[in-house]
Tab-separated table of C-alpha atoms and ligand atoms in Angstrom:
chain	number	residue	atom	x	y	z
A	1	UNK	CA	42.150	61.330	139.490
A	2	UNK	CA	42.781	62.493	135.908
A	3	UNK	CA	39.525	63.250	133.959
A	4	UNK	CA	38.741	64.130	130.342
A	5	UNK	CA	36.503	66.820	131.551
A	6	UNK	CA	34.941	68.094	134.720
A	7	UNK	CA	31.615	66.465	134.595
A	8	UNK	CA	33.255	63.026	134.612
A	9	UNK	CA	34.282	63.679	138.190
A	10	UNK	CA	31.177	65.216	139.523
A	11	UNK	CA	29.493	63.969	142.808
A	12	UNK	CA	25.980	63.042	143.092
A	13	UNK	CA	24.622	66.264	144.064
A	14	UNK	CA	25.955	67.982	141.112
A	15	UNK	CA	25.049	65.333	138.884
A	16	UNK	CA	21.296	65.458	139.939
A	17	UNK	CA	21.149	69.190	140.049
A	18	UNK	CA	22.392	69.338	136.453
A	19	UNK	CA	20.101	66.573	135.523
A	20	UNK	CA	17.108	68.497	136.692
A	21	UNK	CA	18.148	71.674	134.829
A	22	UNK	CA	18.781	69.729	131.690
A	23	UNK	CA	15.491	67.704	132.065
A	24	UNK	CA	13.526	70.843	132.205
A	25	UNK	CA	15.061	72.477	129.164
A	26	UNK	CA	15.008	69.196	127.158
A	27	UNK	CA	11.262	68.633	127.949
A	28	UNK	CA	10.580	72.291	126.957
A	29	UNK	CA	12.616	71.921	123.841
A	30	UNK	CA	10.926	68.629	122.876
A	31	UNK	CA	7.561	70.451	122.653
A	32	UNK	CA	8.836	72.066	119.517
A	33	UNK	CA	7.763	68.897	117.555
A	34	UNK	CA	4.053	67.967	117.308
A	35	UNK	CA	4.806	64.488	118.549
A	36	UNK	CA	6.004	65.383	121.975
A	37	UNK	CA	3.845	68.483	122.244
A	38	UNK	CA	0.827	66.204	121.941
A	39	UNK	CA	2.138	63.493	123.982
A	40	UNK	CA	3.204	65.978	126.689
A	41	UNK	CA	0.011	67.659	126.815
A	42	UNK	CA	-1.998	64.519	126.893
A	43	UNK	CA	0.057	63.521	129.958
A	44	UNK	CA	-0.705	66.916	131.524
A	45	UNK	CA	2.839	68.085	131.337
A	46	UNK	CA	2.923	71.740	130.301
A	47	UNK	CA	6.060	73.841	129.228
A	48	UNK	CA	6.964	74.164	133.039
A	49	UNK	CA	5.675	70.706	133.912
A	50	UNK	CA	8.984	69.308	135.268
A	51	UNK	CA	9.753	70.528	138.802
A	52	UNK	CA	11.767	67.557	140.157
A	53	UNK	CA	13.449	64.601	138.801
A	54	UNK	CA	10.575	62.426	140.080
A	55	UNK	CA	8.440	64.177	137.483
A	56	UNK	CA	10.254	62.158	134.886
A	57	UNK	CA	8.096	59.385	135.617
A	58	UNK	CA	4.885	61.224	134.442
A	59	UNK	CA	6.306	61.364	130.951
A	60	UNK	CA	5.137	58.626	128.626
A	61	UNK	CA	7.609	56.409	127.119
A	62	UNK	CA	8.919	56.671	123.610
A	63	UNK	CA	9.092	53.339	121.683
A	64	UNK	CA	10.835	52.254	118.511
A	65	UNK	CA	7.527	52.211	116.920
A	66	UNK	CA	7.061	55.857	117.771
A	67	UNK	CA	10.357	56.575	115.994
A	68	UNK	CA	9.372	54.541	113.068
A	69	UNK	CA	5.984	56.379	112.749
A	70	UNK	CA	7.847	59.760	112.678
A	71	UNK	CA	10.462	58.694	110.308
A	72	UNK	CA	12.203	60.494	108.704
A	73	UNK	CA	11.881	63.947	110.201
A	74	UNK	CA	8.774	63.982	112.328
A	75	UNK	CA	10.694	64.379	115.582
A	76	UNK	CA	13.031	67.211	114.669
A	77	UNK	CA	13.070	70.005	117.148
A	78	UNK	CA	15.174	72.370	115.148
A	79	UNK	CA	14.739	73.694	111.531
A	80	UNK	CA	16.183	71.164	109.112
A	81	UNK	CA	18.904	73.624	108.117
A	82	UNK	CA	20.433	73.011	111.431
A	83	UNK	CA	20.899	69.263	111.089
A	84	UNK	CA	24.519	68.215	109.901
A	85	UNK	CA	24.180	64.450	110.109
A	86	UNK	CA	21.953	61.472	110.412
A	87	UNK	CA	22.382	57.924	111.490
A	88	UNK	CA	20.125	54.906	111.456
A	89	UNK	CA	19.587	52.254	114.118
A	90	UNK	CA	20.881	48.968	112.973
A	91	UNK	CA	17.668	46.962	113.484
A	92	UNK	CA	17.254	44.565	110.743
A	93	UNK	CA	13.319	44.221	110.982
A	94	UNK	CA	10.697	46.877	110.177
A	95	UNK	CA	11.055	50.295	108.708
A	96	UNK	CA	14.208	52.290	109.715
A	97	UNK	CA	14.742	54.801	112.512
A	98	UNK	CA	16.507	57.896	111.694
A	99	UNK	CA	18.278	60.063	114.322
A	100	UNK	CA	19.288	63.598	113.104
A	101	UNK	CA	22.037	65.636	114.802
A	102	UNK	CA	23.111	69.306	114.841
A	103	UNK	CA	26.664	70.366	115.049
A	104	UNK	CA	26.470	70.794	118.692
A	105	UNK	CA	25.013	67.248	119.086
A	106	UNK	CA	27.919	65.952	117.111
A	107	UNK	CA	30.425	67.760	119.343
A	108	UNK	CA	28.799	66.765	122.529
A	109	UNK	CA	28.864	63.164	121.394
A	110	UNK	CA	32.474	63.308	120.273
A	111	UNK	CA	33.278	64.640	123.863
A	112	UNK	CA	31.406	61.819	125.385
A	113	UNK	CA	33.182	59.280	123.462
A	114	UNK	CA	36.580	60.831	124.095
A	115	UNK	CA	35.794	60.630	127.862
A	116	UNK	CA	35.067	56.987	127.652
A	117	UNK	CA	38.383	56.307	125.819
A	118	UNK	CA	40.482	58.723	128.082
A	119	UNK	CA	39.039	56.752	131.129
A	120	UNK	CA	40.596	53.493	129.949
A	121	UNK	CA	43.889	55.063	129.257
A	122	UNK	CA	43.739	56.111	125.581
A	123	UNK	CA	45.784	59.036	124.901
A	124	UNK	CA	46.818	61.272	122.007
A	125	UNK	CA	49.915	59.209	121.202
A	126	UNK	CA	47.830	56.084	120.679
A	127	UNK	CA	47.068	54.676	117.187
A	128	UNK	CA	43.428	53.846	117.052
A	129	UNK	CA	41.807	51.420	114.400
A	130	UNK	CA	38.200	51.495	114.013
A	131	UNK	CA	37.139	47.945	112.916
A	132	UNK	CA	33.538	48.479	112.914
A	133	UNK	CA	31.368	49.309	110.018
A	134	UNK	CA	31.031	52.911	109.018
A	135	UNK	CA	28.006	54.383	107.007
A	136	UNK	CA	24.708	54.644	108.768
A	137	UNK	CA	25.948	52.568	111.784
A	138	UNK	CA	27.053	54.687	114.756
A	139	UNK	CA	29.967	52.648	115.780
A	140	UNK	CA	31.929	53.899	112.840
A	141	UNK	CA	31.843	57.786	112.880
A	142	UNK	CA	30.569	58.041	116.556
A	143	UNK	CA	33.958	56.429	117.859
A	144	UNK	CA	35.868	57.854	114.961
A	145	UNK	CA	35.056	61.401	116.257
A	146	UNK	CA	35.847	60.537	119.773
A	147	UNK	CA	39.339	59.259	118.758
A	148	UNK	CA	40.079	62.218	116.734
A	149	UNK	CA	38.881	64.480	119.554
A	150	UNK	CA	41.539	62.761	121.836
A	151	UNK	CA	44.117	63.432	119.016
A	152	UNK	CA	44.777	59.800	118.196
A	153	UNK	CA	45.979	58.791	114.741
A	154	UNK	CA	42.649	57.372	113.700
A	155	UNK	CA	42.306	54.634	111.047
A	156	UNK	CA	38.914	54.193	109.695
A	157	UNK	CA	39.587	50.635	108.701
A	158	UNK	CA	35.929	49.524	108.675
A	159	UNK	CA	34.433	45.996	109.297
A	160	UNK	CA	35.962	42.654	108.164
A	161	UNK	CA	38.726	42.086	105.594
A	162	UNK	CA	40.992	40.498	108.308
A	163	UNK	CA	44.201	40.568	106.063
A	164	UNK	CA	44.023	44.378	105.597
A	165	UNK	CA	43.068	44.772	109.273
A	166	UNK	CA	46.298	43.029	110.201
A	167	UNK	CA	48.411	44.733	107.688
A	168	UNK	CA	47.338	48.343	108.763
A	169	UNK	CA	47.657	47.435	112.493
A	170	UNK	CA	51.157	46.151	111.912
A	171	UNK	CA	52.382	48.954	109.848
A	172	UNK	CA	50.973	51.718	111.938
A	173	UNK	CA	51.457	49.905	115.218
A	174	UNK	CA	47.908	50.132	116.232
A	175	UNK	CA	47.487	50.099	119.968
A	176	UNK	CA	43.680	50.567	120.418
A	177	UNK	CA	40.902	49.093	118.336
A	178	UNK	CA	37.238	49.213	118.344
A	179	UNK	CA	36.001	45.856	117.493
A	180	UNK	CA	32.865	43.671	117.656
A	181	UNK	CA	33.188	40.856	120.220
A	182	UNK	CA	32.385	38.252	117.518
A	183	UNK	CA	34.935	39.684	115.244
A	184	UNK	CA	37.733	39.900	117.815
A	185	UNK	CA	37.900	36.000	117.865
A	186	UNK	CA	37.685	35.728	114.195
A	187	UNK	CA	40.705	38.160	113.918
A	188	UNK	CA	42.691	36.250	116.315
A	189	UNK	CA	41.991	32.945	114.507
A	190	UNK	CA	43.187	34.655	111.271
A	191	UNK	CA	46.463	35.678	112.797
A	192	UNK	CA	47.040	32.055	114.132
A	193	UNK	CA	46.355	30.878	110.708
A	194	UNK	CA	48.978	33.098	109.291
A	195	UNK	CA	51.309	31.482	111.850
A	196	UNK	CA	51.461	34.334	114.146
A	197	UNK	CA	50.674	34.542	117.776
A	198	UNK	CA	47.948	37.263	118.400
A	199	UNK	CA	49.626	38.019	121.715
A	200	UNK	CA	52.555	39.570	119.625
A	201	UNK	CA	49.961	41.952	117.935
A	202	UNK	CA	50.494	45.548	118.849
A	203	UNK	CA	47.078	46.077	120.461
A	204	UNK	CA	46.876	47.045	124.311
A	205	UNK	CA	43.421	48.184	124.539
A	206	UNK	CA	40.173	47.158	122.752
A	207	UNK	CA	36.798	48.864	122.912
A	208	UNK	CA	34.321	46.062	122.560
A	209	UNK	CA	30.486	46.454	122.227
A	210	UNK	CA	27.703	46.871	120.072
A	211	UNK	CA	26.190	43.226	120.682
A	212	UNK	CA	25.853	41.472	123.937
A	213	UNK	CA	28.538	39.097	125.192
A	214	UNK	CA	29.544	37.412	128.416
A	215	UNK	CA	32.280	37.934	130.968
A	216	UNK	CA	33.629	34.493	129.683
A	217	UNK	CA	33.863	35.862	126.096
A	218	UNK	CA	35.806	38.937	127.297
A	219	UNK	CA	38.323	36.944	129.078
A	220	UNK	CA	38.776	34.918	125.925
A	221	UNK	CA	39.490	38.104	123.899
A	222	UNK	CA	41.736	39.520	126.655
A	223	UNK	CA	43.868	36.391	126.910
A	224	UNK	CA	43.831	35.720	123.168
A	225	UNK	CA	45.605	39.232	122.400
A	226	UNK	CA	47.177	39.747	125.807
A	227	UNK	CA	45.200	43.137	125.969
A	228	UNK	CA	42.424	44.720	127.963
A	229	UNK	CA	38.975	44.716	126.613
A	230	UNK	CA	36.527	47.251	127.812
A	231	UNK	CA	32.685	47.033	127.374
A	232	UNK	CA	31.199	49.742	125.383
A	233	UNK	CA	27.521	50.409	125.376
A	234	UNK	CA	25.126	52.771	123.327
A	235	UNK	CA	22.346	52.859	120.846
A	236	UNK	CA	21.609	55.190	117.980
A	237	UNK	CA	18.524	56.498	119.512
A	238	UNK	CA	20.799	58.065	122.360
A	239	UNK	CA	23.537	59.134	119.817
A	240	UNK	CA	25.288	55.648	119.700
A	241	UNK	CA	28.403	54.641	121.530
A	242	UNK	CA	29.396	56.759	124.452
A	243	UNK	CA	26.323	56.368	126.571
A	244	UNK	CA	27.843	53.968	128.995
A	245	UNK	CA	31.452	52.553	129.280
A	246	UNK	CA	33.491	50.353	131.720
A	247	UNK	CA	36.347	52.003	133.604
A	248	UNK	CA	39.637	50.312	134.592
A	249	UNK	CA	37.965	48.455	137.275
A	250	UNK	CA	35.963	46.531	134.755
A	251	UNK	CA	33.140	46.210	137.211
A	252	UNK	CA	29.926	47.495	135.393
A	253	UNK	CA	29.649	50.442	132.898
A	254	UNK	CA	29.240	54.029	134.014
A	255	UNK	CA	26.249	55.721	132.493
A	256	UNK	CA	27.152	59.347	131.749
A	257	UNK	CA	24.564	60.851	133.953
A	258	UNK	CA	25.355	64.506	133.051
A	259	UNK	CA	24.103	63.603	129.438
A	260	UNK	CA	21.512	60.996	130.172
A	261	UNK	CA	19.079	59.704	132.637
A	262	UNK	CA	18.885	55.935	132.889
A	263	UNK	CA	15.986	54.081	134.459
A	264	UNK	CA	15.333	50.424	134.721
A	265	UNK	CA	11.789	49.197	134.485
A	266	UNK	CA	9.829	45.983	134.392
A	267	UNK	CA	9.358	45.162	130.697
A	268	UNK	CA	5.804	44.058	131.190
A	269	UNK	CA	4.515	46.687	133.530
A	270	UNK	CA	6.886	49.756	132.732
A	271	UNK	CA	7.187	50.279	136.521
A	272	UNK	CA	10.582	50.743	138.106
A	273	UNK	CA	12.345	47.658	139.397
A	274	UNK	CA	14.171	47.688	142.744
A	275	UNK	CA	17.890	48.355	142.509
A	276	UNK	CA	19.944	45.372	141.629
A	277	UNK	CA	16.937	43.757	139.760
A	278	UNK	CA	17.163	43.121	135.965
A	279	UNK	CA	14.814	44.984	133.756
A	280	UNK	CA	14.485	47.043	130.702
A	281	UNK	CA	16.793	49.970	130.417
A	282	UNK	CA	14.947	53.325	129.673
A	283	UNK	CA	16.973	56.307	128.571
A	284	UNK	CA	16.392	59.931	128.293
A	285	UNK	CA	18.888	62.250	126.600
A	286	UNK	CA	19.577	65.561	128.230
A	287	UNK	CA	21.931	67.246	125.807
A	288	UNK	CA	20.366	66.879	122.375
A	289	UNK	CA	19.119	69.510	120.265
A	290	UNK	CA	18.277	68.007	116.949
A	291	UNK	CA	16.089	65.114	118.221
A	292	UNK	CA	15.874	65.018	121.903
A	293	UNK	CA	14.153	61.602	122.996
A	294	UNK	CA	12.422	61.173	126.220
A	295	UNK	CA	12.144	57.808	128.241
A	296	UNK	CA	13.219	55.503	125.266
A	297	UNK	CA	12.411	51.825	125.807
A	298	UNK	CA	15.627	50.358	124.742
A	299	UNK	CA	14.465	46.782	125.152
A	300	UNK	CA	17.963	45.948	126.489
A	301	UNK	CA	18.020	44.051	129.715
A	302	UNK	CA	20.509	45.035	132.589
A	303	UNK	CA	20.504	46.097	136.224
A	304	UNK	CA	22.051	48.935	138.210
A	305	UNK	CA	24.907	47.791	140.189
A	306	UNK	CA	24.723	49.006	143.864
A	307	UNK	CA	27.303	51.148	145.737
A	308	UNK	CA	30.198	53.157	144.328
A	309	UNK	CA	32.785	51.990	141.851
A	310	UNK	CA	36.300	51.261	143.173
A	311	UNK	CA	37.506	54.033	140.620
A	312	UNK	CA	35.704	56.761	142.609
A	313	UNK	CA	33.383	57.977	139.725
A	314	UNK	CA	29.989	58.830	140.855
A	315	UNK	CA	28.207	57.968	137.604
A	316	UNK	CA	25.896	55.030	138.233
A	317	UNK	CA	26.931	51.849	136.903
A	318	UNK	CA	24.928	49.255	134.920
A	319	UNK	CA	25.751	45.586	134.566
A	320	UNK	CA	26.645	44.285	131.053
A	321	UNK	CA	23.552	43.745	128.980
A	322	UNK	CA	22.230	40.242	129.567
A	323	UNK	CA	20.159	40.303	126.335
A	324	UNK	CA	17.363	42.262	124.505
A	325	UNK	CA	13.901	41.626	125.602
A	326	UNK	CA	13.208	40.653	122.027
A	327	UNK	CA	16.152	38.064	121.990
A	328	UNK	CA	14.394	35.853	124.343
A	329	UNK	CA	13.117	32.644	123.016
A	330	UNK	CA	10.847	29.866	124.409
A	331	UNK	CA	11.653	26.197	124.157
A	332	UNK	CA	9.397	23.765	125.778
A	333	UNK	CA	8.027	26.413	128.055
A	334	UNK	CA	11.424	27.571	129.168
A	335	UNK	CA	12.510	31.264	128.643
A	336	UNK	CA	15.977	31.387	127.349
A	337	UNK	CA	18.468	34.070	126.438
A	338	UNK	CA	21.350	33.472	123.967
A	339	UNK	CA	23.987	34.769	126.612
A	340	UNK	CA	22.941	31.798	128.890
A	341	UNK	CA	24.150	29.501	126.247
A	342	UNK	CA	27.210	31.401	125.497
A	343	UNK	CA	28.273	31.767	129.125
A	344	UNK	CA	28.421	27.994	129.529
A	345	UNK	CA	29.963	26.943	125.991
A	346	UNK	CA	32.701	29.596	126.296
A	347	UNK	CA	34.032	28.084	129.444
A	348	UNK	CA	35.225	25.025	127.445
A	349	UNK	CA	38.642	25.543	126.123
A	350	UNK	CA	38.025	23.425	123.097
A	351	UNK	CA	35.361	25.708	121.823
A	352	UNK	CA	36.429	28.100	119.107
A	353	UNK	CA	35.136	31.404	117.848
A	354	UNK	CA	31.452	31.116	117.109
A	355	UNK	CA	28.278	29.301	117.714
A	356	UNK	CA	24.730	29.176	116.533
A	357	UNK	CA	21.432	28.306	118.229
A	358	UNK	CA	18.876	26.641	115.900
A	359	UNK	CA	15.248	26.263	116.976
A	360	UNK	CA	13.115	23.848	115.085
A	361	UNK	CA	9.853	21.872	115.419
A	362	UNK	CA	9.712	18.221	114.146
A	363	UNK	CA	5.844	18.294	114.263
A	364	UNK	CA	5.855	16.805	117.912
A	365	UNK	CA	7.538	19.484	119.767
A	366	UNK	CA	10.407	22.178	119.912
A	367	UNK	CA	14.007	21.103	119.243
A	368	UNK	CA	16.917	23.138	120.088
A	369	UNK	CA	20.281	22.405	118.428
A	370	UNK	CA	23.495	24.220	119.389
A	371	UNK	CA	26.210	24.191	116.766
A	372	UNK	CA	29.634	24.971	118.297
A	373	UNK	CA	32.827	25.669	116.507
A	374	UNK	CA	35.656	23.606	117.848
A	375	UNK	CA	39.319	24.781	117.720
A	376	UNK	CA	41.359	23.074	114.979
A	377	UNK	CA	43.798	21.460	117.418
A	378	UNK	CA	40.959	19.619	119.048
A	379	UNK	CA	39.116	18.564	116.029
A	380	UNK	CA	41.666	15.999	115.014
A	381	UNK	CA	41.061	13.978	118.369
A	382	UNK	CA	39.266	10.604	118.028
A	383	UNK	CA	35.444	10.243	118.094
A	384	UNK	CA	35.263	9.220	121.684
A	385	UNK	CA	36.898	12.346	122.865
A	386	UNK	CA	34.562	14.543	120.671
A	387	UNK	CA	31.576	12.601	121.900
A	388	UNK	CA	32.602	13.052	125.492
A	389	UNK	CA	32.988	16.858	124.798
A	390	UNK	CA	29.478	16.886	123.175
A	391	UNK	CA	28.028	15.385	126.232
A	392	UNK	CA	29.770	17.542	128.642
A	393	UNK	CA	28.583	20.689	126.848
A	394	UNK	CA	25.057	19.269	126.609
A	395	UNK	CA	24.925	18.566	130.381
A	396	UNK	CA	26.372	21.900	131.432
A	397	UNK	CA	23.789	23.467	129.297
A	398	UNK	CA	20.998	21.469	130.918
A	399	UNK	CA	22.128	22.635	134.147
A	400	UNK	CA	21.802	26.274	133.039
A	401	UNK	CA	18.720	26.103	131.022
A	402	UNK	CA	16.846	23.049	132.406
A	403	UNK	CA	16.440	21.487	128.953
A	404	UNK	CA	18.915	19.360	127.124
A	405	UNK	CA	19.734	20.675	123.590
A	406	UNK	CA	21.362	18.725	120.859
A	407	UNK	CA	24.920	19.858	120.810
A	408	UNK	CA	26.792	19.542	117.263
A	409	UNK	CA	30.552	20.150	117.094
A	410	UNK	CA	31.500	21.704	113.996
A	411	UNK	CA	34.837	22.651	112.320
A	412	UNK	CA	36.161	26.043	112.988
A	413	UNK	CA	35.102	28.739	110.441
A	414	UNK	CA	32.155	26.549	109.158
A	415	UNK	CA	29.427	28.729	110.713
A	416	UNK	CA	28.383	31.551	108.569
A	417	UNK	CA	29.923	34.941	109.537
A	418	UNK	CA	28.064	38.282	109.382
A	419	UNK	CA	29.822	41.567	108.715
A	420	UNK	CA	28.008	43.408	111.371
A	421	UNK	CA	26.414	42.214	114.562
A	422	UNK	CA	26.536	38.408	115.143
A	423	UNK	CA	23.371	36.325	114.473
A	424	UNK	CA	23.323	33.810	117.415
A	425	UNK	CA	19.886	32.243	117.052
A	426	UNK	CA	18.127	31.099	114.040
A	427	UNK	CA	14.449	30.396	114.712
A	428	UNK	CA	13.092	27.984	112.015
A	429	UNK	CA	9.953	27.217	113.748
A	430	UNK	CA	7.636	29.836	112.415
A	431	UNK	CA	8.227	28.500	108.928
A	432	UNK	CA	6.779	25.170	109.562
B	1	AMP	P1	22.069	50.248	117.026
B	1	AMP	O1	20.649	50.004	116.646
B	1	AMP	O2	23.122	49.948	115.962
B	1	AMP	O3	22.320	51.642	117.624
B	1	AMP	O4	22.456	49.230	118.187
B	1	AMP	C1	22.026	49.452	119.624
B	1	AMP	C2	21.833	48.177	120.214
B	1	AMP	O5	23.074	47.451	120.164
B	1	AMP	C3	21.659	48.358	121.641
B	1	AMP	O6	20.139	48.583	121.893
B	1	AMP	C4	21.985	47.022	122.062
B	1	AMP	O7	20.937	46.069	121.958
B	1	AMP	C5	23.166	46.500	121.389
B	1	AMP	N1	24.347	46.914	122.074
B	1	AMP	C6	25.200	47.942	121.871
B	1	AMP	N2	26.323	47.894	122.819
B	1	AMP	C7	26.160	46.881	123.506
B	1	AMP	C8	27.056	46.160	124.628
B	1	AMP	N3	28.112	46.774	124.914
B	1	AMP	N4	26.520	45.025	125.093
B	1	AMP	C9	25.239	44.574	124.734
B	1	AMP	N5	24.621	45.057	123.600
B	1	AMP	C10	24.982	46.165	122.914
B	2	ZN	ZN1	34.492	53.108	137.776
């Protein structure tokens, strides 16, 4: 097999030996900031405290709140003069989380990102258009550096502005794009409105991530543009994109275990769940100097996929993220994730690009409304057809989530668009 670098092809033994060596040095290095020194000492883990990979479990978790408390530079493990870049996590609530990188950190990150892109067939003669926001968001510069590392002509188009995206892609024959799932469908719709068939667009590969989406959503993106869409997972606390990525088999995301250790734990107890069970992903970075982070509670829910991938790589795979522990909402006592709703509605051909889940309370109880955009060609049908569709969606949702939401069909493009990650749920109950 053709790998971007040797670590991509390592077997289990070599991966685990390297993880142990790097975990030992990362833990020793992390002691250079007060935060980790105190934490590790309190847990009885001295400078030589890691002897086996199992010792990882003795290290206390690091949470987003810890990172907020240490903002802006409390967790630096090198002098500030060594820092060349900072990024922030895109969380919209609470105070910010800043991650600082040395030049080595940036180089290692670019290599990992280039490895992801190379794995799905991106090569130096590709033209790469980055349709994600730049600035503090890691999906901009993070992927940008990976694409340049591969030698692609790299177009930093940024988010939104479909007209300009389309012009750039046509003029430069863009073959690979990084795009948010929610934006991919919007772009396709824009092309259609211009009287063009998105299948004629020059794209052949899309790197799609930064927010949860279902397999059904991926299939829509792929067939809309006649291209392959690969799932890209990452989070600022672990650099950003380049943490886990789908290979050509599209059967789970390989976690780059030479650079990270992944665990999946019960979000309530923090204890490891059996393989194959969904839980919260916990990540430790093994190659970071500026700001090493140990056992970070991502709040993202997924499971390890059993067995080896058909592609032959030995890096463990995780399933697509089913949601964030924080995204779960409760209606009439039932726990629901937005992706359960998306999975159902995206199987209806009439459904367009966007949807919104509204949670309300009428004083008697919780109400759940699902607003679903309908493609223009179906919106002109007569009322009976639309009512039939509405009923069919509501019934299928009921089968999935056990309560019957009110389904409202709305015109395409009528729901509010966000420039960054899509907002899928609006909970208006707290305001009552
Ligand atoms: P940020 O704070 O901007 O670094 O965003 C990181 C978060 O985005 C992750 O913790 C996930 O919740 C989400 N995310 C990133 N990539 C994916 C993906 N491929 N699928 C689902 N969620 C993702
Ligand atoms: Zn694979």
